[in-house]
Coordinates of C-alpha atoms in Angstrom, one line a residue:
X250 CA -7.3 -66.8 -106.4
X251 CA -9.8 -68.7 -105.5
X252 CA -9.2 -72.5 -106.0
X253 CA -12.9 -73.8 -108.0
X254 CA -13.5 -77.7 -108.7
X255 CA -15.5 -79.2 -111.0
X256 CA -17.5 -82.5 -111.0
X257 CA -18.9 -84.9 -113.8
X258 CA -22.0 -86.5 -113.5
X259 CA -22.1 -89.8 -116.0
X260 CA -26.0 -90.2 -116.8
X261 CA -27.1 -93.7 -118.2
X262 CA -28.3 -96.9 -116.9
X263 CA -26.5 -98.4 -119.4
X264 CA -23.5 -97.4 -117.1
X265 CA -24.7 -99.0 -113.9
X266 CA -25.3 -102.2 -115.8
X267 CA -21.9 -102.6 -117.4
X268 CA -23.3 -102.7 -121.0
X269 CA -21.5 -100.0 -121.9
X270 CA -17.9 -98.8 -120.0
X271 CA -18.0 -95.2 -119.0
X272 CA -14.5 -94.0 -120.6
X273 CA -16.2 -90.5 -121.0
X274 CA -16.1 -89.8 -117.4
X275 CA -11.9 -90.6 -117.4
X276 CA -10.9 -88.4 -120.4
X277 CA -12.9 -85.3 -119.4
X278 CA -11.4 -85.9 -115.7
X279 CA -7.8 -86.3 -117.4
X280 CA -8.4 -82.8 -119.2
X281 CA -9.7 -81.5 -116.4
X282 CA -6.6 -82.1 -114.7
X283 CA -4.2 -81.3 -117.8
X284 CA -5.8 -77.9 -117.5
X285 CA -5.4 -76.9 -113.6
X286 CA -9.5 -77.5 -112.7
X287 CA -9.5 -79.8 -109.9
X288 CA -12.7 -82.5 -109.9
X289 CA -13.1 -84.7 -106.5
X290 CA -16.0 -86.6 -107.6
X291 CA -17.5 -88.4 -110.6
X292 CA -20.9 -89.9 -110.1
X293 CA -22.5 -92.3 -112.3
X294 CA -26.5 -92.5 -112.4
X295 CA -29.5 -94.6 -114.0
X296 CA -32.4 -92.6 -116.1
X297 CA -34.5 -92.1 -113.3
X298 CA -35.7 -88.4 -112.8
X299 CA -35.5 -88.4 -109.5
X300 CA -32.2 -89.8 -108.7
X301 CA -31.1 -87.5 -111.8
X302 CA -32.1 -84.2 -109.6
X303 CA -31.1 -85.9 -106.5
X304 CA -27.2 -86.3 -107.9
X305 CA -27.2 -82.7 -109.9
X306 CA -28.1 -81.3 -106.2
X307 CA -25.7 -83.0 -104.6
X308 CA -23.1 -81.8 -107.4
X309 CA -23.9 -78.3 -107.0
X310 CA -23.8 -78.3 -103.1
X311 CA -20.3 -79.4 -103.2
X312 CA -18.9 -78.3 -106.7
X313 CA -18.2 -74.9 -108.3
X314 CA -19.4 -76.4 -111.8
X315 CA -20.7 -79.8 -112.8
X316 CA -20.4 -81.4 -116.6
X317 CA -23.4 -84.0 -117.1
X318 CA -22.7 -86.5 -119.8
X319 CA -25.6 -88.1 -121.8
X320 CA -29.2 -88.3 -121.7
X321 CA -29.2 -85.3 -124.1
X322 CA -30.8 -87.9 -127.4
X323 CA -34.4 -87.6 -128.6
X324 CA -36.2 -90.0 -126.8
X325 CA -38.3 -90.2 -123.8
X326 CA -35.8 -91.8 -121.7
X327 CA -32.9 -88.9 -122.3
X328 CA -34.1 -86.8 -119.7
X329 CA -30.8 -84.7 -118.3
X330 CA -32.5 -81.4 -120.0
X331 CA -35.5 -82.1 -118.3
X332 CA -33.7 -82.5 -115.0
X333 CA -31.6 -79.2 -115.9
X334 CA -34.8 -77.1 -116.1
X335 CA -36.2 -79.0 -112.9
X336 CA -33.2 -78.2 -110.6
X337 CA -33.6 -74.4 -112.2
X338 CA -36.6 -74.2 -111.4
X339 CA -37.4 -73.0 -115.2
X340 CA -39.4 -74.2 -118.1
X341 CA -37.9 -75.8 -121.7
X342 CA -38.9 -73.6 -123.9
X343 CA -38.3 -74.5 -127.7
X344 CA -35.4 -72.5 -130.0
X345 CA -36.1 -72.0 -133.4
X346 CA -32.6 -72.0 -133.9
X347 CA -31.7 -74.9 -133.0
X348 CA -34.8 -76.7 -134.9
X349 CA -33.4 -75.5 -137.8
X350 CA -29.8 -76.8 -137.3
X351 CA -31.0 -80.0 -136.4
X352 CA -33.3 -79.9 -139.6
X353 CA -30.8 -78.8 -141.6
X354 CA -28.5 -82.1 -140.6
X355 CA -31.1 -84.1 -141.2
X356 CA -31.7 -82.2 -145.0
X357 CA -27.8 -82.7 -145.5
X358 CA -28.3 -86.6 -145.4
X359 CA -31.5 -86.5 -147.4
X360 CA -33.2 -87.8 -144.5
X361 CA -36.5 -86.7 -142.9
X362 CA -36.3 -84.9 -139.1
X363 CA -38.2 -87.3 -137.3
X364 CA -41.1 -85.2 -134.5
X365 CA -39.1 -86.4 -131.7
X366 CA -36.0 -84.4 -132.7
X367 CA -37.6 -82.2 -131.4
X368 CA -36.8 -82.2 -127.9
X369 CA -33.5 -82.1 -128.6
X370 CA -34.0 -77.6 -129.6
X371 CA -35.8 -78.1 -125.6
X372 CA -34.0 -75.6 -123.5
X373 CA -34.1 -74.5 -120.2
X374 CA -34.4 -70.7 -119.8
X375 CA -31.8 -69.0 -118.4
X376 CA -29.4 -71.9 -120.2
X377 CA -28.0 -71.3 -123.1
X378 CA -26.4 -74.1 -126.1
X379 CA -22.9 -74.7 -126.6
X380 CA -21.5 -72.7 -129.6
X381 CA -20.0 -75.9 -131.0
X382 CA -22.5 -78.5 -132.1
X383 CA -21.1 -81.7 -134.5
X384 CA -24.1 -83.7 -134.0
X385 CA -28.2 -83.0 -133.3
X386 CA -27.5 -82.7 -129.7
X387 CA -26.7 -79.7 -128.6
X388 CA -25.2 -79.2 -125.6
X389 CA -26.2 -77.1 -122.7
X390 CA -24.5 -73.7 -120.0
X391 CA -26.8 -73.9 -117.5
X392 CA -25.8 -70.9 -114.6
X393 CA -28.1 -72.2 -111.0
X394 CA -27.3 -69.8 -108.0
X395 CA -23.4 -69.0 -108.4
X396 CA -22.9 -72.6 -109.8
X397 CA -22.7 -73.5 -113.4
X398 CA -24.3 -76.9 -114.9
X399 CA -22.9 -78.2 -118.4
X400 CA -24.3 -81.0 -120.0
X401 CA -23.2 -82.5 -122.9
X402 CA -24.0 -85.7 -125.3
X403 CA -22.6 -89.3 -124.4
X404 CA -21.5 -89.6 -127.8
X405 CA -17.8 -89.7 -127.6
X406 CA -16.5 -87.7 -130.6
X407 CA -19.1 -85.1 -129.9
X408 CA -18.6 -84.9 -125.8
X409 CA -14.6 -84.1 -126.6
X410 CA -15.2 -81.6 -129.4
X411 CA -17.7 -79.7 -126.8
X412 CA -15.3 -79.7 -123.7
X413 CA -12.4 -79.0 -125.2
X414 CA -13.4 -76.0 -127.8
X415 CA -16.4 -74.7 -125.0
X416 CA -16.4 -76.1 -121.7
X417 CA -12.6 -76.3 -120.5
X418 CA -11.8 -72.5 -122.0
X419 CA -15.5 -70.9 -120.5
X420 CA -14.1 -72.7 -116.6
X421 CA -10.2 -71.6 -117.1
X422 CA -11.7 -67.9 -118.2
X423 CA -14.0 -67.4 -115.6
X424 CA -11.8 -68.8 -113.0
X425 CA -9.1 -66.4 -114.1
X426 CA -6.7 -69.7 -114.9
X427 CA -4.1 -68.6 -116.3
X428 CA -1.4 -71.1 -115.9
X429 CA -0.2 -74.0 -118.4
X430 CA -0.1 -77.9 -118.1
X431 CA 1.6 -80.3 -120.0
X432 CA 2.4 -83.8 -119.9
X433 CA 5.0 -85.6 -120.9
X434 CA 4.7 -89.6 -121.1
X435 CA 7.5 -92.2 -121.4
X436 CA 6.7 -96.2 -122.0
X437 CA 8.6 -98.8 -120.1
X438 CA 8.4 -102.3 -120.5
X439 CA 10.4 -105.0 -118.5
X440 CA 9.8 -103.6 -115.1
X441 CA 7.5 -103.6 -112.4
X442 CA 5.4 -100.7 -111.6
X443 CA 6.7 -101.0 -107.9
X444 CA 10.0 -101.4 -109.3
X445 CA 10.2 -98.0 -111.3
X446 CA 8.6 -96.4 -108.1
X447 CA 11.4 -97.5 -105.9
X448 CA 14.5 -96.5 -108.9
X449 CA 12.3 -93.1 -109.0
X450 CA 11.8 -92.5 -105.4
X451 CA 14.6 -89.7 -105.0
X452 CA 12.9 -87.7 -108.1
X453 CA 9.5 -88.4 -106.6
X454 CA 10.6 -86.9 -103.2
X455 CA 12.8 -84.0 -104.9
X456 CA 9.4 -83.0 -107.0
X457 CA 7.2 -83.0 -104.0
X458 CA 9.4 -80.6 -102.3
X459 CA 10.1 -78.6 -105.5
X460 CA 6.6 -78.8 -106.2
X461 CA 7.3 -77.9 -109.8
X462 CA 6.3 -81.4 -111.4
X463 CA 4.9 -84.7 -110.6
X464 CA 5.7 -88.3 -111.8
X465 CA 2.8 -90.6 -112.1
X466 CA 2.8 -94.3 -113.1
X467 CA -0.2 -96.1 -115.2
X468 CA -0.5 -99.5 -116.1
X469 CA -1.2 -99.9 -119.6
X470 CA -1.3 -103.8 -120.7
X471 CA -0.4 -104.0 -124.1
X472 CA 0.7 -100.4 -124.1
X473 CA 3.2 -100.8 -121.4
X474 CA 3.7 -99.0 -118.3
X475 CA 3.4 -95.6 -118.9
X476 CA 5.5 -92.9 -116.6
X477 CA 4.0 -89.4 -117.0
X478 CA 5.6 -86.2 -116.3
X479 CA 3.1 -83.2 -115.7
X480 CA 4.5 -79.9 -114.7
X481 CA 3.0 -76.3 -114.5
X482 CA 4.2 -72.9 -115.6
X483 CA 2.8 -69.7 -117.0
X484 CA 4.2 -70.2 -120.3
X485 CA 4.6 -72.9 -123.0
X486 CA 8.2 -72.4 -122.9
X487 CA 8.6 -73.1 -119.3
X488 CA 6.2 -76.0 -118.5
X489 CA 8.2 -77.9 -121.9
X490 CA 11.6 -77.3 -120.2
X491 CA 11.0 -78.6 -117.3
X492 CA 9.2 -81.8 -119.1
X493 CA 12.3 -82.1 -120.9
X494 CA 14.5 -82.1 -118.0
X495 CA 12.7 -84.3 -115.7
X496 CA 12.6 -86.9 -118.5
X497 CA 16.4 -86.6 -119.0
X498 CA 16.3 -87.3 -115.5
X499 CA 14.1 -90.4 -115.4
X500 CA 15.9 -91.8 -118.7
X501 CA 19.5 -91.9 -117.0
X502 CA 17.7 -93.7 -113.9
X503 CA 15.9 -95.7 -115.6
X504 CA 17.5 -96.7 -119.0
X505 CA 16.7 -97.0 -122.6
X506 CA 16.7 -101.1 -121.9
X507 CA 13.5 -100.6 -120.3
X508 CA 12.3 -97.3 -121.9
X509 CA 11.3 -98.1 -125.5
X510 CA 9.4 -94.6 -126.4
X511 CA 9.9 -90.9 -124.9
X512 CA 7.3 -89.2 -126.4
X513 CA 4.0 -91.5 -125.5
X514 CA 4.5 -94.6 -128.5
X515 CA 3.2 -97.3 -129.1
X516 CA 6.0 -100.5 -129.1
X517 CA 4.7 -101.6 -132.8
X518 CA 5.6 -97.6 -133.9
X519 CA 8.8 -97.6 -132.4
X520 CA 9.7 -101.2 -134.0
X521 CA 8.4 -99.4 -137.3
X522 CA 10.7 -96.6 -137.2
X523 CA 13.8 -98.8 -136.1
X524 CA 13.1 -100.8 -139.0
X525 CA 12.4 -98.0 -141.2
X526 CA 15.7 -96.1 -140.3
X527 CA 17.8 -99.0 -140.9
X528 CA 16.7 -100.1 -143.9
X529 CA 15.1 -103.7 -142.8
X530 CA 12.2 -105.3 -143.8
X531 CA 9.9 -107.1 -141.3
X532 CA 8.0 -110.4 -141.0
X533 CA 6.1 -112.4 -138.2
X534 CA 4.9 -115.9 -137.7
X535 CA 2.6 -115.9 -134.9
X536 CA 0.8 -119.0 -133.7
X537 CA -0.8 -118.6 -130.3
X538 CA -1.2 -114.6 -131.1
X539 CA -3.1 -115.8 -134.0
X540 CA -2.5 -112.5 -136.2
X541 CA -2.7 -109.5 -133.1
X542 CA 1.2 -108.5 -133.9
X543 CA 0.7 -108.3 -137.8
X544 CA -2.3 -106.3 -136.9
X545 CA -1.1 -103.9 -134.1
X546 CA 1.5 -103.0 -136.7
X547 CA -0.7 -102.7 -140.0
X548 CA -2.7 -100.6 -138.0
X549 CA -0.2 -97.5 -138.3
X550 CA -0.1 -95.9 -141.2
X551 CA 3.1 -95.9 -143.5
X552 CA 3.9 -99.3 -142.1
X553 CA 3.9 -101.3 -145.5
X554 CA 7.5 -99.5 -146.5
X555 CA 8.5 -101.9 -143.4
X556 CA 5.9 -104.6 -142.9
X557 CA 6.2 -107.9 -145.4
X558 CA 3.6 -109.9 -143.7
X559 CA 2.6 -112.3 -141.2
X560 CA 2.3 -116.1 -141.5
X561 CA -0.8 -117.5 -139.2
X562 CA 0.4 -121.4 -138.5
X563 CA -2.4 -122.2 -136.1
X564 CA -2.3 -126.3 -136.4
X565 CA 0.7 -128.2 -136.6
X566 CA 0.6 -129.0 -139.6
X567 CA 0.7 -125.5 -141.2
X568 CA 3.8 -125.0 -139.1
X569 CA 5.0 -128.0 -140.8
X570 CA 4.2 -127.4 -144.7
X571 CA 4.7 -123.4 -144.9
X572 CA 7.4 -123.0 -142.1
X573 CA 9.1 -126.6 -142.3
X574 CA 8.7 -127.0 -138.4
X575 CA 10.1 -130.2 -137.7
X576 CA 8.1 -132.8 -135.9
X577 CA 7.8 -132.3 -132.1
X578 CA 5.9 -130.5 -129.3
X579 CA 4.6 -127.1 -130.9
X580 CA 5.1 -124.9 -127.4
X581 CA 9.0 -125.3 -127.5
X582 CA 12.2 -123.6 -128.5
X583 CA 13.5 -125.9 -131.4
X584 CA 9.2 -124.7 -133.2
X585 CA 9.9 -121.0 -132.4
X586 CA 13.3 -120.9 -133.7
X587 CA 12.8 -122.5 -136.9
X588 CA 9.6 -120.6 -137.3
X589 CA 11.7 -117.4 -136.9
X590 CA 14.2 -118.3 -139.6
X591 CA 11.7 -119.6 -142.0
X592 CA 9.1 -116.7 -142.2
X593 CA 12.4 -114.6 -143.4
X594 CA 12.9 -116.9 -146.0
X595 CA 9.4 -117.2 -147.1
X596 CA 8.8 -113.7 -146.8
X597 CA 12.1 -112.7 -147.7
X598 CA 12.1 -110.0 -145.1
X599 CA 15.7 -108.9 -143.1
X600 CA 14.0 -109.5 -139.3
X601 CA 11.2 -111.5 -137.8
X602 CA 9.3 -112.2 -134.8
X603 CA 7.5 -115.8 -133.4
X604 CA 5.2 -116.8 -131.1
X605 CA 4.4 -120.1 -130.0
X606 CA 2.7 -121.1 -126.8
X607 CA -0.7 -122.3 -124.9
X608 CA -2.8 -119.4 -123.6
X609 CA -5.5 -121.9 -122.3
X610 CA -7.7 -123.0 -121.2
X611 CA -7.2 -126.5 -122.5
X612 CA -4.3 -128.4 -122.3
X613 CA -2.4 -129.7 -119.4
X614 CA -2.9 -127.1 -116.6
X615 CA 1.2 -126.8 -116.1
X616 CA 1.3 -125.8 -119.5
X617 CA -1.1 -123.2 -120.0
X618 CA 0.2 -119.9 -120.2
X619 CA 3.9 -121.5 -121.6
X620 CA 5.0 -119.4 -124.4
X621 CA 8.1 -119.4 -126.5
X622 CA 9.3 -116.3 -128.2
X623 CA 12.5 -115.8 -131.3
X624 CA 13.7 -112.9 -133.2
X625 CA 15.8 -113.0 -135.9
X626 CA 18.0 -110.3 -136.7
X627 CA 21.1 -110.7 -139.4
X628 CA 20.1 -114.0 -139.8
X629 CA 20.7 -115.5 -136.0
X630 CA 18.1 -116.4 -134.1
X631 CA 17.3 -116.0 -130.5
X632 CA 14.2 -117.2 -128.3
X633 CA 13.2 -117.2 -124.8
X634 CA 10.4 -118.4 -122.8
X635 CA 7.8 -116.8 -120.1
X636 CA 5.1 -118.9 -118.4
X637 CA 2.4 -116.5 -117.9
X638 CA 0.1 -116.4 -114.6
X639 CA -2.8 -115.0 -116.3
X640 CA -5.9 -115.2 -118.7
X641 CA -6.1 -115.7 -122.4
X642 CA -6.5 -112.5 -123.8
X643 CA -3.6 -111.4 -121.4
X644 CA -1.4 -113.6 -122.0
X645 CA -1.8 -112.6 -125.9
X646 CA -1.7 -109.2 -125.1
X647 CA 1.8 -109.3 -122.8
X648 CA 3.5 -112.0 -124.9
X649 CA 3.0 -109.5 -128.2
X650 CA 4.4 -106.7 -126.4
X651 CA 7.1 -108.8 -124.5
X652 CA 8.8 -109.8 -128.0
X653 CA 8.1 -106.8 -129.9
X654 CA 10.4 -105.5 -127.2
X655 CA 12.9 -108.6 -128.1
X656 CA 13.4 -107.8 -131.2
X657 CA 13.4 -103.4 -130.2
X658 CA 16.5 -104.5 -127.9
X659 CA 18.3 -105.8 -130.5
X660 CA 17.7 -103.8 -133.3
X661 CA 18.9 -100.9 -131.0
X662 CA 22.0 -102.6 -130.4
X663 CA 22.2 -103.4 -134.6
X664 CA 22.8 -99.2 -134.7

């Protein structure tokens, strides 16, 4: 069988300019790969006709089929169908069809079709639209000499829809692809992404020469380190079995004290369900976090049968009059503690979590990036402290998930 790549093409100047992030490009290359198409190269390229044709060329010369993202709107500047017809060497020609579609979204909203929609029916000949179409862009099969050109909008929610339901089935069934891949991802937090490599170096090597799955590692922030298990088989059946094996594997090497989710988690979900299985109620008193754990949380649904609140003692002297902080320096481990104890009682919730610390940039430059952290679970309290290396919004980001995972460890140890 004959092994066929594929190559995206981001199209934007937008892109090159950093005023918008392309995170298109790296979810259609991850479902590329979660479906067996291999894709070497991802370009990115300004609204300039001819650097347009110039990349789509290139892409062609070296890639069995390209997906071009954006430039597919209504104004002058979205020019990839123009481009398209160009590198055909083919005319737009105008589909009634489509005209009425788009018409008929712009009816649905009460809302006049403005002229200019009217590129967006423009088709190449020989190219034909994408069955699915959730928005007025539709999106484009282009075939050019053997090769096949897709294009499809930059809109996010109307770029997946398209490559999932149309693009990723039309390569797999033209290819002949037949085979299945699955992932499988576990969450770690409290080790090192070197330091999981090295515990997992046997299974790494053992899976090279088996050649029947792979371990990867991804850096995640505030999502934790993520290990991912892909395998491949020619059934469902198969490619799960040996997900679930290998992640038997990796857990006994590994350890539920630094794996807090098996099946791709979040932390605040997994505290959820802890709580929620063992009857507790939960509350937080977050100074220096400054309301990003009570939100992380109340952003999952269902979380209120758990969640009591969160208690937002910025100054002193709220940590004084609502949490009966005593006098003293606000970054230390007398503040955190009685700030964990006293958002139960004020709450009247079973187990809490506080934060209090200096995440810069002012302050005494030893001090910035000193945070103390408490749970309370059963009524005792426990704290610890990390001095951070990094920037603001990281130090936020790893101190929420640092004592989220506090407070996991021991309510894992509570069952």
């Amino acid at each position: 069988m004959k092994r066929i790549s594929c190559e995206v093409v981001a199209v934007g100047t937008e892109l090159l300019l950093g005023q918008v992030v392309d995170t298109n490009s790296s979810w259609i290359g991850e479902q590329l790969a979660l479906s067996g198409i291999d894709s070497f190269f991802q370009t990115k390229v300004g609204d300039n006709p001819e650097r347009i044709k110039s990349v789509l060329r290139q892409a062609l010369n070296r890639s069995d089929y390209v997906i071009v993202c954006g430039g597919l709107g209504p104004t002058q500047d979205d020019l990839t169908r123009d481009m398209i017809a160009e590198v055909m060497g083919v005319e737009l020609r105008l589909r009634d069809d489509l005209v009425e579609k788009i018409a008929s979204m712009f009816s649905g909203r009460n809302r006049r079709m403005p002229e200019n929609n009217l590129r967006q029916a423009m088709v190449p000949e020989g190219a034909e639209p994408l069955a699915v179409m959730p928005g007025t862009a539709p999106g484009l099969k282009a075939p050019i000499g053997g090769k096949t050109i897709y294009a499809v909008p930059g809109v996010p929610w109307e770029m997946k829809q398209m490559v999932t339901s149309c693009i990723i089935p039309d390569i797999r069934t033209e290819a002949g692809l037949t085979s299945i891949i699955r992932s499988k991802t576990l969450r770690t937090w409290g080790d090192s992404e070197s330091g999981l490599a090295e515990k997992l170096s046997n299974d790494i090597e053992r899976l090279d020469q088996e050649g029947t799955a792979t371990i990867a590692f991804l850096a995640s922030g505030i999502e934790g380190l993520k290990i991912r298990i892909t395998a491949k088989g020619d059934s469902e059946e198969k490619v799960n079995a040996i997900l679930e094996a290998e992640a038997k594997k990796v857990s006994r090497t590994i350890g539920d004290e630094i794996i807090f989710s098996h099946n791709d988690q979040s932390m605040e979900s997994t505290i959820i369900q802890l709580c929620r299985s063992q009857g507790l109620s939960l509350g937080v008193a977050e100074s220096m976090t400054g309301g990003l754990i009570a939100s992380r949380i109340t952003s999952h649904s269902g979380s209120s049968d758990v969640f009591k609140g969160g208690i937002i003692p910025y100054a002193n002297e709220v940590k004084h009059a609502v949490l009966h902080v005593a006098d003293g320096p606000a970054v230390s481990k007398v503040t955190v503690e009685q700030m964990a104890k006293s958002v139960c009682e004020v709450l009247n919730c079973d187990v809490s979590v506080a934060i209090s610390g200096n995440a810069g940039p002012t302050a005494m430059e030893d001090e910035v990036g000193r945070v103390w952290m408490a749970t309370s679970v059963d009524g005792k309290v426990e704290s610890f402290t990390i001095k951070w290396p990094f920037d603001r919004d990281r130090v936020r980001q790893f101190t929420t998930i640092s004592v989220l995972n506090a407070l996991r460890l021991r309510l894992s140890n509570r069952q």
